[in-house]
Amino acid sequence: MRDVIRDSYFGHLLRFVYKPHYLRYAEEEDGFVIPKFDQTEEVKDGDRQMINTDSLPSVRGVDLHLVAWYGPKDSENPRNWTLGKKCYVVFLIMILTTTVYIGSAIYSPALEQASEYFDVSTTVGSLGISLFVAGYGVGPLFLSGPSEVPAIGRTSIYIITLFIFFVLNILTALVTNFAGFCILRFLAGFMGSPALATAGASLDDMFPAHKLAYSMGFWGLAAEAAPAMAPIISGFVVEHHGWRWAFWEMTIMSGFSLIVLFFTLPETSPDTILLRRAQRIRQKNGNWQYQSQSEITHAALPYRQIVVDSLLRPIALTCTEPIIIAINLYTGLVYATLYSFFESFPLVYEHGYGWSLGVSTLPFAALFIGSFIGWVIYCYWNLKWVDIPYEPAALRPAPETRLPTAFIGAFCFPTCVLWFAWTAIRCHWIAPVLSGIPFGMGSTLMWASVLIIFQSTYPRYAASALASNDFFRSMMGAGIPIAAHPLFNNLGVAWGNTIIGILGVAMIPIPFVLYRAGPWLRKKSKIAL
């Protein structure tokens, strides 16, 4: 626990104030001898390569001593952390992700009350959902890049943006005009986006390729289940205390997350960890020639190039990579369908079956149950066909080997929507409620598969690929709350959902086509492996 606190944002602030008197690193202890950095170093894809670290020519034309890990079992290397520490960090990232994702749909039960308070229609009032989702779709284009800069790291981005997110939720709970409400909702989504776009990179820092699927799947469970649980969390309190309490709940949750992460979330970026190690060594012996690889690399990159790459590369990938385009279309439709439920569920359970506001949110629990079942299926499949046969010396398996679970998800998605469409209000309430289980299963199986595909197909540009996916599906998710109200009012719940279900049927071939054509598409790409 001492190492966790030392490496947290709080630990670094404490060390900054009191210098290295508290929570010292090995380099700051008396009698520390700088080792000769000449070793085998583990790289992210699990392969091993030899690097000569005695000295490297820098961009300044002088010899630099490259600071690396203290051997293959260096305890500061995130890949070498204990399983308990890794699981704890995954748990913290899930808390962060859940807090932000809940923020998108926690407003759903408060929509009618808030619309009445601001004197706007419910269609206009749904901007409170749409703008938040749009905010965390746009956010990664600006905030993912800085998290890759070693001098900043991932933890700083998490903590600073989460603090602003916390303040914005307080302001949202107090706002008195609709324009201000809309601006605050967009900014809250924008500031919460690192939890959605950078979390995958944090997990990749800690786990090798054949183990990454478990943590990615578990994190994906939080990302998928949180919006489904949000209406349940706020439904009863909104019913009894008013719409503002949805945001007071968000303030409480984000404040709790901020405290826990501030004191115990360590930095996971290897580049940032090694950069700080190099800084400590230079401070210890006064020799500025000790530098990390990231310092040398970034010294040769103009700031303008870093900014342009972080902003434009996700958009370029969205427009030029067929694999990314196909996955974005599918996940975007799943995401849009999820947010359409926030419009159709109240029509069915509150107005159709006559349930109270709080009780009418309980059917969202079926989506969570389905998501958990999907995660268990995915973990079992990964253990049976990926983890156990894994051979470190063998060639890395093709990214398409991750897709079979998506085959199941492809059929679960339209099954749920059509099932819900033609049982809602026509049958006993248990029938449409149970339809949410296959949706949760399908979305988790699909989401867990594509997360790994992005990491394995575009390892060099994984952050940009994830930002591209986050932007695309968020834009589709942001548009559906506005479109869903007239869709269901004009066509009814049955035919409105039937249209969405037919789109889901049309998307079924996508994972099968990617499985067969994936190798050919990767071969044609200039950046895919």
Short mmCIF file of C-alpha atoms in Angstrom, two decimals:
data_model
loop_
_atom_site.label_atom_id
_atom_site.label_comp_id
_atom_site.label_asym_id
_atom_site.label_seq_id
_atom_site.Cartn_x
_atom_site.Cartn_y
_atom_site.Cartn_z
CA MET A 1 0.00 0.00 0.00
CA ARG A 2 2.94 2.33 0.64
CA ASP A 3 3.96 2.06 -3.03
CA VAL A 4 0.39 2.75 -4.16
CA ILE A 5 0.15 5.92 -2.06
CA ARG A 6 3.67 7.02 -3.04
CA ASP A 7 2.84 6.71 -6.76
CA SER A 8 -0.57 8.39 -6.44
CA TYR A 9 -1.35 12.01 -7.22
CA PHE A 10 -1.41 12.71 -3.49
CA GLY A 11 1.97 11.04 -3.05
CA HIS A 12 3.61 13.18 -5.72
CA LEU A 13 2.09 16.36 -4.28
CA LEU A 14 3.40 15.38 -0.85
CA ARG A 15 6.85 14.71 -2.25
CA PHE A 16 6.76 18.01 -4.14
CA VAL A 17 6.03 19.94 -0.94
CA TYR A 18 8.37 18.05 1.37
CA LYS A 19 10.91 17.04 -1.27
CA PRO A 20 12.09 13.42 -1.00
CA HIS A 21 11.88 13.26 2.81
CA TYR A 22 8.72 11.12 2.71
CA LEU A 23 7.75 8.19 0.49
CA ARG A 24 11.22 7.81 -0.98
CA TYR A 25 12.17 5.82 -4.06
CA ALA A 26 15.22 3.56 -4.27
CA GLU A 27 17.16 6.23 -6.21
CA GLU A 28 16.76 8.66 -3.30
CA GLU A 29 18.09 6.34 -0.61
CA ASP A 30 21.58 6.86 0.78
CA GLY A 31 24.15 4.57 -0.78
CA PHE A 32 22.16 3.98 -3.97
CA VAL A 33 24.43 2.95 -6.86
CA ILE A 34 23.23 3.64 -10.41
CA PRO A 35 23.20 0.32 -12.26
CA LYS A 36 24.52 -0.20 -15.75
CA PHE A 37 21.44 -0.10 -17.96
CA ASP A 38 22.21 -2.96 -20.33
CA GLN A 39 19.43 -5.53 -20.23
CA THR A 40 16.57 -7.29 -21.90
CA GLU A 41 13.46 -5.21 -21.74
CA GLU A 42 9.87 -6.32 -22.12
CA VAL A 43 7.82 -4.39 -24.60
CA LYS A 44 4.07 -4.01 -24.73
CA ASP A 45 3.16 -6.70 -27.20
CA GLY A 46 4.74 -9.38 -25.03
CA ASP A 47 7.75 -9.99 -27.29
CA ARG A 48 11.29 -9.38 -26.07
CA GLN A 49 13.97 -7.40 -27.77
CA MET A 50 17.55 -6.52 -26.94
CA ILE A 51 18.41 -2.84 -26.71
CA ASN A 52 21.84 -1.39 -26.17
CA THR A 53 21.37 1.03 -23.32
CA ASP A 54 24.99 1.92 -22.60
CA SER A 55 24.68 5.14 -24.51
CA LEU A 56 22.58 6.58 -27.30
CA PRO A 57 23.14 9.61 -29.51
CA SER A 58 20.71 12.33 -28.53
CA VAL A 59 19.22 14.99 -30.70
CA ARG A 60 21.78 17.36 -29.23
CA GLY A 61 24.68 15.31 -30.64
CA VAL A 62 26.10 14.09 -27.32
CA ASP A 63 26.03 10.73 -25.57
CA LEU A 64 23.09 10.02 -23.30
CA HIS A 65 22.70 7.18 -20.83
CA LEU A 66 19.32 5.57 -21.40
CA VAL A 67 17.44 4.95 -18.15
CA ALA A 68 15.50 1.68 -18.33
CA TRP A 69 14.11 -0.97 -15.99
CA TYR A 70 16.35 -2.53 -13.33
CA GLY A 71 16.15 -5.93 -14.95
CA PRO A 72 13.21 -8.03 -16.19
CA LYS A 73 11.69 -8.26 -12.68
CA ASP A 74 11.76 -4.58 -11.80
CA SER A 75 8.89 -4.05 -9.33
CA GLU A 76 8.13 -0.56 -10.69
CA ASN A 77 7.33 -1.95 -14.13
CA PRO A 78 3.49 -2.15 -14.23
CA ARG A 79 3.77 -5.52 -15.96
CA ASN A 80 5.59 -6.83 -12.86
CA TRP A 81 3.15 -5.55 -10.26
CA THR A 82 1.54 -8.16 -8.05
CA LEU A 83 -1.82 -9.53 -9.17
CA GLY A 84 -3.43 -7.90 -6.12
CA LYS A 85 -2.08 -4.47 -7.06
CA LYS A 86 -3.15 -4.88 -10.69
CA CYS A 87 -6.66 -5.95 -9.66
CA TYR A 88 -6.91 -2.99 -7.31
CA VAL A 89 -5.93 -0.55 -10.08
CA VAL A 90 -8.47 -2.18 -12.42
CA PHE A 91 -11.08 -1.74 -9.68
CA LEU A 92 -10.21 1.96 -9.36
CA ILE A 93 -10.46 2.50 -13.11
CA MET A 94 -13.83 0.74 -13.09
CA ILE A 95 -15.02 3.09 -10.32
CA LEU A 96 -13.95 6.04 -12.44
CA THR A 97 -15.58 4.67 -15.59
CA THR A 98 -18.80 3.78 -13.79
CA THR A 99 -19.04 7.23 -12.22
CA VAL A 100 -18.73 8.99 -15.57
CA TYR A 101 -20.93 6.62 -17.56
CA ILE A 102 -23.69 6.83 -14.97
CA GLY A 103 -23.66 10.58 -15.55
CA SER A 104 -25.02 10.16 -19.07
CA ALA A 105 -28.29 8.45 -18.11
CA ILE A 106 -28.82 9.51 -14.51
CA TYR A 107 -30.78 12.47 -15.89
CA SER A 108 -33.24 10.19 -17.72
CA PRO A 109 -35.80 9.82 -14.88
CA ALA A 110 -35.55 13.58 -14.26
CA LEU A 111 -36.24 14.52 -17.88
CA GLU A 112 -39.92 15.40 -17.54
CA GLN A 113 -39.50 17.31 -14.26
CA ALA A 114 -36.50 19.25 -15.57
CA SER A 115 -38.26 20.06 -18.85
CA GLU A 116 -41.22 21.39 -16.90
CA TYR A 117 -38.94 23.46 -14.65
CA PHE A 118 -37.08 25.01 -17.61
CA ASP A 119 -40.34 25.37 -19.58
CA VAL A 120 -39.13 23.42 -22.61
CA SER A 121 -40.52 20.37 -24.42
CA THR A 122 -39.26 16.92 -23.46
CA THR A 123 -37.60 16.67 -26.88
CA VAL A 124 -35.58 19.82 -26.13
CA GLY A 125 -35.08 18.68 -22.55
CA SER A 126 -33.44 15.47 -23.82
CA LEU A 127 -30.48 17.63 -24.80
CA GLY A 128 -29.38 17.05 -21.21
CA ILE A 129 -28.56 13.47 -22.24
CA SER A 130 -27.41 14.16 -25.79
CA LEU A 131 -24.97 16.93 -24.93
CA PHE A 132 -23.32 14.90 -22.17
CA VAL A 133 -22.81 11.98 -24.55
CA ALA A 134 -21.53 14.35 -27.26
CA GLY A 135 -19.11 15.83 -24.72
CA TYR A 136 -17.46 12.55 -23.91
CA GLY A 137 -17.31 11.75 -27.60
CA VAL A 138 -15.43 14.96 -28.41
CA GLY A 139 -13.31 14.93 -25.25
CA PRO A 140 -10.89 12.13 -26.24
CA LEU A 141 -9.82 14.05 -29.34
CA PHE A 142 -8.35 16.67 -27.00
CA LEU A 143 -7.60 14.77 -23.78
CA SER A 144 -6.28 11.39 -24.99
CA GLY A 145 -3.18 12.94 -26.55
CA PRO A 146 -1.90 14.62 -23.37
CA SER A 147 -2.19 11.35 -21.45
CA GLU A 148 0.40 9.88 -23.83
CA VAL A 149 2.89 12.67 -23.05
CA PRO A 150 5.34 11.18 -20.49
CA ALA A 151 5.76 14.46 -18.62
CA ILE A 152 2.00 14.46 -17.90
CA GLY A 153 1.04 10.80 -17.57
CA ARG A 154 -2.34 9.18 -17.18
CA THR A 155 -3.04 9.75 -13.48
CA SER A 156 -2.72 13.54 -13.73
CA ILE A 157 -5.30 13.62 -16.52
CA TYR A 158 -7.66 11.37 -14.55
CA ILE A 159 -7.47 13.40 -11.34
CA ILE A 160 -7.59 16.91 -12.81
CA THR A 161 -10.50 16.17 -15.15
CA LEU A 162 -12.38 14.26 -12.43
CA PHE A 163 -12.05 17.26 -10.09
CA ILE A 164 -13.51 19.55 -12.77
CA PHE A 165 -16.23 16.94 -13.43
CA PHE A 166 -17.08 17.02 -9.71
CA VAL A 167 -17.38 20.83 -9.70
CA LEU A 168 -19.49 20.84 -12.87
CA ASN A 169 -22.00 18.45 -11.29
CA ILE A 170 -22.39 20.80 -8.32
CA LEU A 171 -23.06 23.67 -10.70
CA THR A 172 -25.54 21.55 -12.69
CA ALA A 173 -27.48 20.76 -9.52
CA LEU A 174 -27.76 24.52 -8.84
CA VAL A 175 -28.30 25.93 -12.34
CA THR A 176 -31.48 27.96 -12.95
CA ASN A 177 -31.55 28.48 -16.74
CA PHE A 178 -31.66 25.95 -19.57
CA ALA A 179 -28.80 27.40 -21.62
CA GLY A 180 -26.47 27.12 -18.65
CA PHE A 181 -27.75 23.61 -17.97
CA CYS A 182 -26.90 22.52 -21.52
CA ILE A 183 -23.41 24.03 -21.40
CA LEU A 184 -22.66 22.39 -18.06
CA ARG A 185 -23.85 18.99 -19.29
CA PHE A 186 -21.61 19.16 -22.36
CA LEU A 187 -18.62 20.26 -20.31
CA ALA A 188 -19.24 17.50 -17.75
CA GLY A 189 -19.20 14.88 -20.51
CA PHE A 190 -16.10 16.46 -22.02
CA MET A 191 -14.22 16.38 -18.72
CA GLY A 192 -15.33 12.85 -17.93
CA SER A 193 -14.10 11.43 -21.23
CA PRO A 194 -10.58 10.30 -20.14
CA ALA A 195 -12.21 7.53 -18.12
CA LEU A 196 -13.68 6.18 -21.35
CA ALA A 197 -10.86 6.78 -23.81
CA THR A 198 -7.68 6.32 -21.74
CA ALA A 199 -8.71 3.53 -19.37
CA GLY A 200 -7.95 0.87 -21.99
CA ALA A 201 -4.42 2.18 -22.31
CA SER A 202 -3.98 2.00 -18.52
CA LEU A 203 -5.00 -1.66 -18.55
CA ASP A 204 -2.67 -2.35 -21.47
CA ASP A 205 0.17 -0.90 -19.40
CA MET A 206 -0.28 -3.63 -16.79
CA PHE A 207 -1.30 -6.80 -18.62
CA PRO A 208 0.34 -8.84 -21.42
CA ALA A 209 -1.73 -9.56 -24.50
CA HIS A 210 -3.10 -12.97 -23.47
CA LYS A 211 -4.19 -11.66 -20.04
CA LEU A 212 -5.48 -8.29 -21.19
CA ALA A 213 -8.84 -9.69 -22.29
CA TYR A 214 -9.97 -10.38 -18.71
CA SER A 215 -9.36 -6.87 -17.45
CA MET A 216 -10.67 -5.31 -20.66
CA GLY A 217 -13.81 -7.41 -20.43
CA PHE A 218 -14.33 -6.48 -16.78
CA TRP A 219 -13.79 -2.80 -17.54
CA GLY A 220 -16.14 -3.13 -20.52
CA LEU A 221 -18.73 -4.59 -18.14
CA ALA A 222 -18.59 -1.38 -16.10
CA ALA A 223 -18.85 0.74 -19.24
CA GLU A 224 -21.84 -1.22 -20.55
CA ALA A 225 -23.70 -1.70 -17.27
CA ALA A 226 -23.31 1.79 -15.80
CA PRO A 227 -25.76 3.58 -18.15
CA ALA A 228 -28.28 0.80 -17.57
CA MET A 229 -28.00 1.15 -13.79
CA ALA A 230 -28.13 4.96 -13.81
CA PRO A 231 -31.95 5.33 -14.04
CA ILE A 232 -32.37 2.90 -11.13
CA ILE A 233 -29.93 4.92 -9.02
CA SER A 234 -31.77 8.20 -9.61
CA GLY A 235 -35.35 7.08 -10.24
CA PHE A 236 -36.58 6.81 -6.66
CA VAL A 237 -34.78 9.89 -5.36
CA VAL A 238 -36.04 12.02 -8.27
CA GLU A 239 -39.58 10.77 -7.65
CA HIS A 240 -39.50 11.90 -4.01
CA HIS A 241 -37.05 14.84 -3.96
CA GLY A 242 -37.06 16.37 -7.45
CA TRP A 243 -34.89 16.42 -10.55
CA ARG A 244 -31.92 18.25 -9.00
CA TRP A 245 -31.17 15.27 -6.79
CA ALA A 246 -30.05 13.30 -9.83
CA PHE A 247 -27.07 15.66 -10.01
CA TRP A 248 -26.54 15.76 -6.26
CA GLU A 249 -26.18 11.99 -6.51
CA MET A 250 -23.63 12.50 -9.28
CA THR A 251 -21.80 15.00 -7.07
CA ILE A 252 -21.63 12.47 -4.23
CA MET A 253 -20.41 9.66 -6.49
CA SER A 254 -17.82 11.76 -8.30
CA GLY A 255 -16.60 13.22 -5.00
CA PHE A 256 -16.15 9.74 -3.55
CA SER A 257 -14.29 8.60 -6.69
CA LEU A 258 -12.09 11.69 -6.59
CA ILE A 259 -11.03 11.05 -2.98
CA VAL A 260 -10.26 7.37 -3.54
CA LEU A 261 -8.35 7.93 -6.79
CA PHE A 262 -6.50 10.99 -5.48
CA PHE A 263 -4.98 8.99 -2.63
CA THR A 264 -4.52 5.53 -4.15
CA LEU A 265 -4.40 5.50 -7.99
CA PRO A 266 -0.77 4.96 -9.12
CA GLU A 267 0.69 5.97 -12.45
CA THR A 268 0.63 3.12 -14.98
CA SER A 269 2.35 4.65 -18.02
CA PRO A 270 5.81 3.03 -18.35
CA ASP A 271 7.11 6.10 -20.20
CA THR A 272 6.08 8.38 -17.34
CA ILE A 273 7.49 6.05 -14.68
CA LEU A 274 10.87 5.85 -16.44
CA LEU A 275 10.94 9.60 -17.05
CA ARG A 276 10.46 10.25 -13.34
CA ARG A 277 13.15 7.69 -12.57
CA ALA A 278 15.55 9.50 -14.89
CA GLN A 279 14.71 12.81 -13.17
CA ARG A 280 15.47 11.30 -9.75
CA ILE A 281 18.80 9.92 -10.96
CA ARG A 282 19.77 13.28 -12.44
CA GLN A 283 18.83 15.02 -9.22
CA LYS A 284 20.84 12.47 -7.23
CA ASN A 285 24.13 12.73 -9.14
CA GLY A 286 23.72 15.98 -11.08
CA ASN A 287 24.42 14.27 -14.42
CA TRP A 288 21.79 15.42 -16.93
CA GLN A 289 22.94 12.81 -19.47
CA TYR A 290 20.75 10.19 -17.78
CA GLN A 291 17.50 10.34 -19.75
CA SER A 292 14.56 8.07 -20.51
CA GLN A 293 13.72 6.94 -24.02
CA SER A 294 10.53 9.01 -24.02
CA GLU A 295 12.47 12.20 -23.25
CA ILE A 296 14.77 11.57 -26.19
CA THR A 297 11.90 10.71 -28.51
CA HIS A 298 9.69 13.66 -27.56
CA ALA A 299 12.59 16.09 -27.74
CA ALA A 300 12.73 15.39 -31.47
CA LEU A 301 8.99 15.96 -31.98
CA PRO A 302 7.65 19.48 -32.45
CA TYR A 303 4.69 20.34 -30.23
CA ARG A 304 2.60 21.14 -33.29
CA GLN A 305 3.02 17.59 -34.58
CA ILE A 306 1.91 16.11 -31.26
CA VAL A 307 -1.22 18.30 -31.23
CA VAL A 308 -2.10 17.62 -34.86
CA ASP A 309 -1.62 13.87 -34.44
CA SER A 310 -3.81 13.68 -31.33
CA LEU A 311 -6.62 15.66 -33.00
CA LEU A 312 -6.53 14.50 -36.60
CA ARG A 313 -5.41 10.88 -36.42
CA PRO A 314 -8.68 9.58 -34.86
CA ILE A 315 -10.67 11.36 -37.58
CA ALA A 316 -8.33 10.04 -40.29
CA LEU A 317 -8.67 6.48 -38.98
CA THR A 318 -12.46 6.82 -38.95
CA CYS A 319 -12.45 7.76 -42.63
CA THR A 320 -9.70 5.49 -44.03
CA GLU A 321 -9.58 2.18 -42.12
CA PRO A 322 -12.33 -0.28 -43.17
CA ILE A 323 -11.92 -2.34 -39.98
CA ILE A 324 -12.45 0.72 -37.80
CA ILE A 325 -15.32 1.97 -39.97
CA ALA A 326 -17.17 -1.36 -39.68
CA ILE A 327 -16.65 -1.64 -35.92
CA ASN A 328 -17.65 1.99 -35.37
CA LEU A 329 -20.89 1.49 -37.30
CA TYR A 330 -21.82 -1.57 -35.30
CA THR A 331 -20.91 -0.26 -31.84
CA GLY A 332 -22.55 3.05 -32.75
CA LEU A 333 -25.85 1.31 -33.49
CA VAL A 334 -25.66 -0.69 -30.24
CA TYR A 335 -24.94 2.50 -28.35
CA ALA A 336 -27.78 4.37 -30.03
CA THR A 337 -30.17 1.54 -29.20
CA LEU A 338 -29.15 1.62 -25.54
CA TYR A 339 -29.96 5.33 -25.35
CA SER A 340 -33.25 4.80 -27.18
CA PHE A 341 -34.31 2.64 -24.22
CA PHE A 342 -34.24 5.74 -22.02
CA GLU A 343 -37.12 7.01 -24.13
CA SER A 344 -39.05 3.77 -24.77
CA PHE A 345 -38.80 2.22 -21.29
CA PRO A 346 -40.76 5.05 -19.59
CA LEU A 347 -43.40 4.83 -22.33
CA VAL A 348 -43.80 1.12 -21.72
CA TYR A 349 -43.45 0.70 -17.97
CA GLU A 350 -44.54 4.08 -16.58
CA HIS A 351 -47.28 4.98 -19.04
CA GLY A 352 -48.14 1.52 -20.43
CA TYR A 353 -48.09 -0.61 -17.27
CA GLY A 354 -48.82 2.30 -14.94
CA TRP A 355 -45.78 1.89 -12.69
CA SER A 356 -44.40 4.71 -10.57
CA LEU A 357 -41.32 6.61 -11.75
CA GLY A 358 -38.94 4.74 -9.46
CA VAL A 359 -40.32 1.27 -10.13
CA SER A 360 -40.39 1.89 -13.90
CA THR A 361 -36.57 2.14 -13.89
CA LEU A 362 -36.06 -1.35 -12.40
CA PRO A 363 -36.28 -3.20 -15.77
CA PHE A 364 -32.90 -1.64 -16.63
CA ALA A 365 -31.43 -4.19 -14.19
CA ALA A 366 -32.02 -6.86 -16.85
CA LEU A 367 -29.41 -5.16 -19.02
CA PHE A 368 -26.91 -5.35 -16.17
CA ILE A 369 -27.65 -9.04 -15.60
CA GLY A 370 -27.17 -9.70 -19.30
CA SER A 371 -23.89 -7.77 -19.30
CA PHE A 372 -22.56 -9.87 -16.43
CA ILE A 373 -23.55 -13.11 -18.18
CA GLY A 374 -21.82 -11.87 -21.33
CA TRP A 375 -18.64 -11.10 -19.39
CA VAL A 376 -18.61 -14.61 -17.86
CA ILE A 377 -19.02 -16.16 -21.33
CA TYR A 378 -16.24 -13.99 -22.72
CA CYS A 379 -13.82 -14.86 -19.89
CA TYR A 380 -14.52 -18.57 -20.25
CA TRP A 381 -13.97 -18.43 -24.00
CA ASN A 382 -10.75 -16.47 -23.57
CA LEU A 383 -9.46 -18.94 -20.96
CA LYS A 384 -10.32 -21.98 -23.07
CA TRP A 385 -9.16 -20.89 -26.51
CA VAL A 386 -6.66 -18.06 -25.94
CA ASP A 387 -5.05 -18.16 -22.51
CA ILE A 388 -4.44 -21.90 -21.99
CA PRO A 389 -3.00 -22.51 -25.50
CA TYR A 390 -0.85 -19.37 -25.23
CA GLU A 391 2.83 -19.90 -26.05
CA PRO A 392 5.15 -16.93 -25.38
CA ALA A 393 7.62 -18.09 -28.02
CA ALA A 394 4.94 -18.61 -30.68
CA LEU A 395 3.74 -16.07 -33.18
CA ARG A 396 1.17 -13.65 -31.86
CA PRO A 397 -2.37 -14.87 -32.70
CA ALA A 398 -4.23 -12.95 -35.36
CA PRO A 399 -6.58 -10.22 -34.06
CA GLU A 400 -9.51 -12.02 -35.68
CA THR A 401 -9.22 -14.83 -33.11
CA ARG A 402 -10.96 -12.43 -30.69
CA LEU A 403 -14.11 -12.18 -32.82
CA PRO A 404 -16.03 -15.46 -32.25
CA THR A 405 -17.77 -14.12 -29.13
CA ALA A 406 -19.00 -11.21 -31.26
CA PHE A 407 -20.83 -13.76 -33.44
CA ILE A 408 -23.09 -14.50 -30.47
CA GLY A 409 -23.48 -10.81 -29.72
CA ALA A 410 -24.51 -10.09 -33.31
CA PHE A 411 -27.64 -12.23 -32.91
CA CYS A 412 -28.38 -11.18 -29.33
CA PHE A 413 -28.76 -7.53 -30.26
CA PRO A 414 -31.65 -7.66 -32.81
CA THR A 415 -33.26 -10.51 -30.84
CA CYS A 416 -33.59 -8.24 -27.82
CA VAL A 417 -34.95 -5.26 -29.73
CA LEU A 418 -37.58 -7.22 -31.69
CA TRP A 419 -38.54 -9.21 -28.58
CA PHE A 420 -39.08 -5.99 -26.65
CA ALA A 421 -40.91 -4.33 -29.55
CA TRP A 422 -43.67 -6.93 -29.83
CA THR A 423 -44.13 -7.95 -26.19
CA ALA A 424 -44.18 -4.49 -24.59
CA ILE A 425 -47.67 -3.70 -23.23
CA ARG A 426 -49.08 -6.67 -25.18
CA CYS A 427 -47.95 -9.30 -22.65
CA HIS A 428 -47.23 -9.69 -18.98
CA TRP A 429 -44.54 -7.21 -17.90
CA ILE A 430 -41.98 -9.97 -17.35
CA ALA A 431 -41.76 -10.62 -21.11
CA PRO A 432 -40.35 -7.22 -22.15
CA VAL A 433 -38.22 -7.08 -18.99
CA LEU A 434 -36.48 -10.35 -19.85
CA SER A 435 -35.71 -9.05 -23.36
CA GLY A 436 -33.06 -6.81 -21.80
CA ILE A 437 -30.87 -9.80 -20.88
CA PRO A 438 -29.82 -10.69 -24.46
CA PHE A 439 -29.10 -7.03 -25.15
CA GLY A 440 -26.72 -6.84 -22.18
CA MET A 441 -25.08 -10.10 -23.26
CA GLY A 442 -24.70 -9.00 -26.86
CA SER A 443 -23.33 -5.55 -26.13
CA THR A 444 -20.72 -6.91 -23.68
CA LEU A 445 -19.62 -9.71 -25.99
CA MET A 446 -19.33 -7.26 -28.87
CA TRP A 447 -17.62 -4.54 -26.87
CA ALA A 448 -15.07 -6.86 -25.21
CA SER A 449 -14.10 -8.27 -28.60
CA VAL A 450 -13.57 -4.98 -30.40
CA LEU A 451 -11.56 -3.44 -27.55
CA ILE A 452 -8.96 -6.16 -27.93
CA ILE A 453 -9.06 -5.91 -31.73
CA PHE A 454 -8.15 -2.22 -31.58
CA GLN A 455 -5.23 -2.99 -29.26
CA SER A 456 -3.90 -5.89 -31.35
CA THR A 457 -4.59 -4.56 -34.86
CA TYR A 458 -3.35 -1.01 -34.26
CA PRO A 459 -0.93 -1.31 -31.31
CA ARG A 460 0.95 1.85 -32.29
CA TYR A 461 -2.25 3.86 -32.71
CA ALA A 462 -4.53 2.07 -30.25
CA ALA A 463 -5.34 5.28 -28.37
CA SER A 464 -6.37 7.00 -31.60
CA ALA A 465 -8.43 3.99 -32.70
CA LEU A 466 -10.26 3.95 -29.36
CA ALA A 467 -10.79 7.72 -29.54
CA SER A 468 -12.21 7.27 -33.04
CA ASN A 469 -14.63 4.63 -31.81
CA ASP A 470 -15.59 6.70 -28.78
CA PHE A 471 -16.28 9.75 -30.95
CA PHE A 472 -18.31 7.89 -33.57
CA ARG A 473 -20.52 5.86 -31.24
CA SER A 474 -21.00 8.83 -28.91
CA MET A 475 -22.25 10.96 -31.78
CA MET A 476 -24.77 8.26 -32.66
CA GLY A 477 -25.71 7.89 -29.01
CA ALA A 478 -26.08 11.67 -28.67
CA GLY A 479 -28.45 11.92 -31.60
CA ILE A 480 -30.85 9.13 -30.64
CA PRO A 481 -32.47 10.74 -27.53
CA ILE A 482 -33.60 13.64 -29.72
CA ALA A 483 -34.77 11.40 -32.57
CA ALA A 484 -36.34 8.70 -30.37
CA HIS A 485 -39.12 10.88 -28.95
CA PRO A 486 -40.79 11.65 -32.31
CA LEU A 487 -39.96 8.13 -33.56
CA PHE A 488 -41.88 6.37 -30.78
CA ASN A 489 -44.63 8.99 -30.62
CA ASN A 490 -45.34 8.74 -34.35
CA LEU A 491 -44.78 5.02 -34.96
CA GLY A 492 -45.32 3.59 -31.50
CA VAL A 493 -42.93 1.51 -29.42
CA ALA A 494 -43.50 -1.63 -31.50
CA TRP A 495 -42.76 -0.26 -34.96
CA GLY A 496 -40.17 2.24 -33.77
CA ASN A 497 -38.13 -0.56 -32.19
CA THR A 498 -38.76 -2.78 -35.19
CA ILE A 499 -36.91 -0.29 -37.38
CA ILE A 500 -33.98 -0.37 -34.96
CA GLY A 501 -34.14 -4.18 -34.85
CA ILE A 502 -34.05 -4.42 -38.66
CA LEU A 503 -30.92 -2.25 -38.65
CA GLY A 504 -29.46 -4.71 -36.12
CA VAL A 505 -30.25 -7.62 -38.44
CA ALA A 506 -28.49 -5.80 -41.29
CA MET A 507 -25.40 -5.46 -39.08
CA ILE A 508 -25.17 -9.20 -38.24
CA PRO A 509 -22.71 -10.00 -41.08
CA ILE A 510 -20.12 -7.44 -39.91
CA PRO A 511 -18.22 -9.61 -37.36
CA PHE A 512 -18.35 -12.60 -39.75
CA VAL A 513 -16.99 -10.51 -42.64
CA LEU A 514 -14.23 -9.09 -40.43
CA TYR A 515 -13.31 -12.59 -39.32
CA ARG A 516 -12.90 -13.77 -42.91
CA ALA A 517 -11.62 -10.60 -44.57
CA GLY A 518 -9.66 -9.21 -41.60
CA PRO A 519 -6.24 -10.58 -42.68
CA TRP A 520 -6.70 -9.19 -46.19
CA LEU A 521 -7.81 -5.78 -44.86
CA ARG A 522 -4.87 -5.62 -42.45
CA LYS A 523 -2.49 -6.47 -45.28
CA LYS A 524 -3.87 -3.60 -47.36
CA SER A 525 -3.60 -1.14 -44.48
CA LYS A 526 -0.46 0.93 -44.01
CA ILE A 527 -0.66 0.99 -40.22
CA ALA A 528 -2.38 -2.26 -39.17
CA LEU A 529 -0.41 -5.34 -38.12
#
